[in-house]
CSV table of C-alpha atoms in Angstrom, one decimal:
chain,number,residue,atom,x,y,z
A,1,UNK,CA,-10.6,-24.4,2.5
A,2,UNK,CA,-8.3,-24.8,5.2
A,3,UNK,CA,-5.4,-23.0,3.3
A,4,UNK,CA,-7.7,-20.0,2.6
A,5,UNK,CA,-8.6,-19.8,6.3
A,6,UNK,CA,-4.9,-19.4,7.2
A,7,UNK,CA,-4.2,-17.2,4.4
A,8,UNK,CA,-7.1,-15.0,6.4
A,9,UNK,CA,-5.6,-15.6,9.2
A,10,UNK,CA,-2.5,-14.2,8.0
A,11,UNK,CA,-3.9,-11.5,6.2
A,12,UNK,CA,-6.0,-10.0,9.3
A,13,UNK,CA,-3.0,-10.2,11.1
A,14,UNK,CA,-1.3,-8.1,8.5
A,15,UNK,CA,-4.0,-5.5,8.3
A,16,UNK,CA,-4.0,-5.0,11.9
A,17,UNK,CA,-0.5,-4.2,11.9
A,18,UNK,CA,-1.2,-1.7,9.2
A,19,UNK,CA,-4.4,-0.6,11.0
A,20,UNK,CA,-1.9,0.3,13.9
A,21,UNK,CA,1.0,1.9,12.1
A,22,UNK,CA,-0.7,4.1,9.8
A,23,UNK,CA,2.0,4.9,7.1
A,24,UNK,CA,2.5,8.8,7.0
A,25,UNK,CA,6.0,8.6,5.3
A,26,UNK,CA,7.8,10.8,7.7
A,27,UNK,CA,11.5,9.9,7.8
A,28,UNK,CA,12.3,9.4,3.8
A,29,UNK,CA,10.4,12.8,3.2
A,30,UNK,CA,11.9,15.0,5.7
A,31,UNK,CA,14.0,17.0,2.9
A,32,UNK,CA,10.2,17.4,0.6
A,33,UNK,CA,8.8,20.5,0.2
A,34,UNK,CA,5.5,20.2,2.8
A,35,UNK,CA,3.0,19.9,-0.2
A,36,UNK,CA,4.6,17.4,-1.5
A,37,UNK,CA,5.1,15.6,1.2
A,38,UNK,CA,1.4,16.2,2.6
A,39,UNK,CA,0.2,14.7,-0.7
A,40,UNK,CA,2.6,11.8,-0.2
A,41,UNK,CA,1.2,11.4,3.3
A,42,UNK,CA,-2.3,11.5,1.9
A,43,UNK,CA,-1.6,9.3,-1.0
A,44,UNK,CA,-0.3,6.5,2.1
A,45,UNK,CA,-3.7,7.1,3.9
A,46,UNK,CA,-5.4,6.1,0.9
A,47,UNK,CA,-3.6,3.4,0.1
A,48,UNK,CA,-4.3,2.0,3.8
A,49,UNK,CA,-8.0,2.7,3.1
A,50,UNK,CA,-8.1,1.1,0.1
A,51,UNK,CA,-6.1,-2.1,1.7
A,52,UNK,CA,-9.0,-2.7,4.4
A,53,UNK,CA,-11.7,-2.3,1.7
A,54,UNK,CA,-9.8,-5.1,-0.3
A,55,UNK,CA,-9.5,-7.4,2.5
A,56,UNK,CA,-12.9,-7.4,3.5
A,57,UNK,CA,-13.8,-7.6,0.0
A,58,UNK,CA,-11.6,-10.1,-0.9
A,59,UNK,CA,-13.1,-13.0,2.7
A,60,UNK,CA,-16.8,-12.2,1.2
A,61,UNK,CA,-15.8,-13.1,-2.7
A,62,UNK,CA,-16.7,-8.9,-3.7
A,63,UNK,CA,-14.6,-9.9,-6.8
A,64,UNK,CA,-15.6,-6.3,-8.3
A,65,UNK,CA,-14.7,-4.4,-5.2
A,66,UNK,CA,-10.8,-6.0,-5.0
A,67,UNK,CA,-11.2,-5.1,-8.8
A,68,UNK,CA,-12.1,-1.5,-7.8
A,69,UNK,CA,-9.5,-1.0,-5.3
A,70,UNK,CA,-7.0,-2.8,-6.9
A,71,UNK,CA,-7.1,-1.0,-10.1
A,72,UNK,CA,-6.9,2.0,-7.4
A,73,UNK,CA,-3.9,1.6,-5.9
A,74,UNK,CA,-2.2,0.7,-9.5
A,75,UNK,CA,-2.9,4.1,-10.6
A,76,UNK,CA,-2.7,6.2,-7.7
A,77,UNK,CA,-4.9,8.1,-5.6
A,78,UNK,CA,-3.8,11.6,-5.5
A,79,UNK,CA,0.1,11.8,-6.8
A,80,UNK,CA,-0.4,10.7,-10.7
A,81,UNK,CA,-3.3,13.6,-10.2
A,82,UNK,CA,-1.6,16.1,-8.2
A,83,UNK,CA,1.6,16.4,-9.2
A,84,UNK,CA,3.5,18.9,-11.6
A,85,UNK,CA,6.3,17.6,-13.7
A,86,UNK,CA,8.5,19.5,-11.1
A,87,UNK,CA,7.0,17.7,-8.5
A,88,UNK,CA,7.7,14.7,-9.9
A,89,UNK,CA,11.3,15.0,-10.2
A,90,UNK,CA,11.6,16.5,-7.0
A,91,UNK,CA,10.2,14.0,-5.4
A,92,UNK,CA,12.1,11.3,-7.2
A,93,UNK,CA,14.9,12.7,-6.5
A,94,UNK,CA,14.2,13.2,-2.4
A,95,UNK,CA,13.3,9.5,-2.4
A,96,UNK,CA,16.2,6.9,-2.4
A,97,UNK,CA,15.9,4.1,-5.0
A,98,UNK,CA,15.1,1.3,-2.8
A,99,UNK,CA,12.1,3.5,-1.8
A,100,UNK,CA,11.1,3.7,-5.5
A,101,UNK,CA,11.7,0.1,-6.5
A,102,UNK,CA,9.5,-0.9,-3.7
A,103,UNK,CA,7.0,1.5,-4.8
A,104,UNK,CA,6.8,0.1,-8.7
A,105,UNK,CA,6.8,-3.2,-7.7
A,106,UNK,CA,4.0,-2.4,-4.9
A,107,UNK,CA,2.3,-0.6,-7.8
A,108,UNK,CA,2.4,-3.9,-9.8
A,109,UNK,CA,1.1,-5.7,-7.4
A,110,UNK,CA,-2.1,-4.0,-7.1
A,111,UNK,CA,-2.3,-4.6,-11.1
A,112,UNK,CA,-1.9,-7.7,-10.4
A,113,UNK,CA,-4.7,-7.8,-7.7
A,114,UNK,CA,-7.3,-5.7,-10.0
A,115,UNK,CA,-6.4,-9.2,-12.3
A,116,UNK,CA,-6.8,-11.7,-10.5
A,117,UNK,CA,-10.1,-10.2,-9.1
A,118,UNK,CA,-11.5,-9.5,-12.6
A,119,UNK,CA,-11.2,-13.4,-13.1
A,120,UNK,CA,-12.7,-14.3,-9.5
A,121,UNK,CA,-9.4,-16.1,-8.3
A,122,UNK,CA,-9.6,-16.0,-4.8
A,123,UNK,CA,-6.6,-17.5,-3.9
A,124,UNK,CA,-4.7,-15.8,-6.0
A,125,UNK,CA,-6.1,-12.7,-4.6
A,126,UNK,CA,-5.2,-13.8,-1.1
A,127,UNK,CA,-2.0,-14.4,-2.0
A,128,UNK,CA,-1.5,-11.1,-4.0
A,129,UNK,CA,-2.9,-9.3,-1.0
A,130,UNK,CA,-0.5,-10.7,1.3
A,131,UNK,CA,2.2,-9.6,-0.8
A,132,UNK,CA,1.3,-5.7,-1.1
A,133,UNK,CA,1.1,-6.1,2.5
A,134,UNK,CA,4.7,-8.0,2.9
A,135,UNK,CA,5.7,-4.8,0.9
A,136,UNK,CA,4.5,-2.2,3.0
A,137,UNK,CA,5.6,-3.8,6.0
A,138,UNK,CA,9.3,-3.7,4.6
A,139,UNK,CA,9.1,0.0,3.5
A,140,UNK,CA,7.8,0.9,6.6
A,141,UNK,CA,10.8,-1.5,8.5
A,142,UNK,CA,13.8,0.1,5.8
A,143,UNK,CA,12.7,3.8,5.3
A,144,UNK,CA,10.6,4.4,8.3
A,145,UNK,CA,12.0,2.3,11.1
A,146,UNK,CA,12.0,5.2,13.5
A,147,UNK,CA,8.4,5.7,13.1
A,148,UNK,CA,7.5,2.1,13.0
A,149,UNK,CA,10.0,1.0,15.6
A,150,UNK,CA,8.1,-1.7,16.8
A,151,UNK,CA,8.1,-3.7,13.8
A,152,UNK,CA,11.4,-4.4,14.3
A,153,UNK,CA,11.0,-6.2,17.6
């Protein structure tokens, strides 16, 4: 019990930080054609939505919800949808690699979320969740830093 209170501890702290930096993508997507990179901008918004949902989810045991969202996030809320074949290589090749690797990997994560939640492993979920958010917070420090300066303090 302890352990999951600091993992909430941690995790709130997380969120709050992501609660005050909302991720809009700005500096890697300067070069993007403004659709693109207002459905990009969108597609972070959700993400952030979908990342308070989980977290309040995941300290009442709303194994379903983290499910939900989870599986959310894996498959994208707007790009997998929105996006031509065009777009897709366009943006892919705007966005460096470490951007992209980041991006899978975050991707995987939330798989691995929607998992964990579909067998109603809390702790597992905490630590999941704490990862994703470890992940955004070093996007937003490497390909963002002007716009999320004070992460870097």
């Amino acid at each position: 019990m302890k352990q999951l209170l600091s993992h909430r501890s941690i995790i709130v702290t997380a969120i709050l930080v992501l609660f005050v930096f909302t991720a809009q993508a700005d500096n890697v997507t300067d070069n993007l054609d403004p659709r693109i990179r207002n459905l990009l901008q969108e597609e972070m918004r959700e993400i952030e939505r979908a990342m308070h949902t989980i977290l309040s989810a995941i300290v009442r045991g709303q194994h379903d919800i983290v499910q939900e969202n989870g599986k959310a996030i894996h498959d994208s809320f707007i790009l997998a949808h929105s996006l031509s074949d065009t777009d897709r290589r366009t943006l892919r090749a705007a966005l460096p690699d470490g951007f992209i690797e980041l991006d899978q990997a975050f991707h995987g994560l939330a798989a691995e979320l929607s998992e964990s939640a579909a067998e109603q492993d809390s702790s597992a979920q905490l630590d999941l969740f704490q990862k994703m958010t470890d992940s955004c917070l070093g996007c937003h420090q490497t390909y963002t830093p002007d716009r999320f300066s004070r992460l870097n303090q």
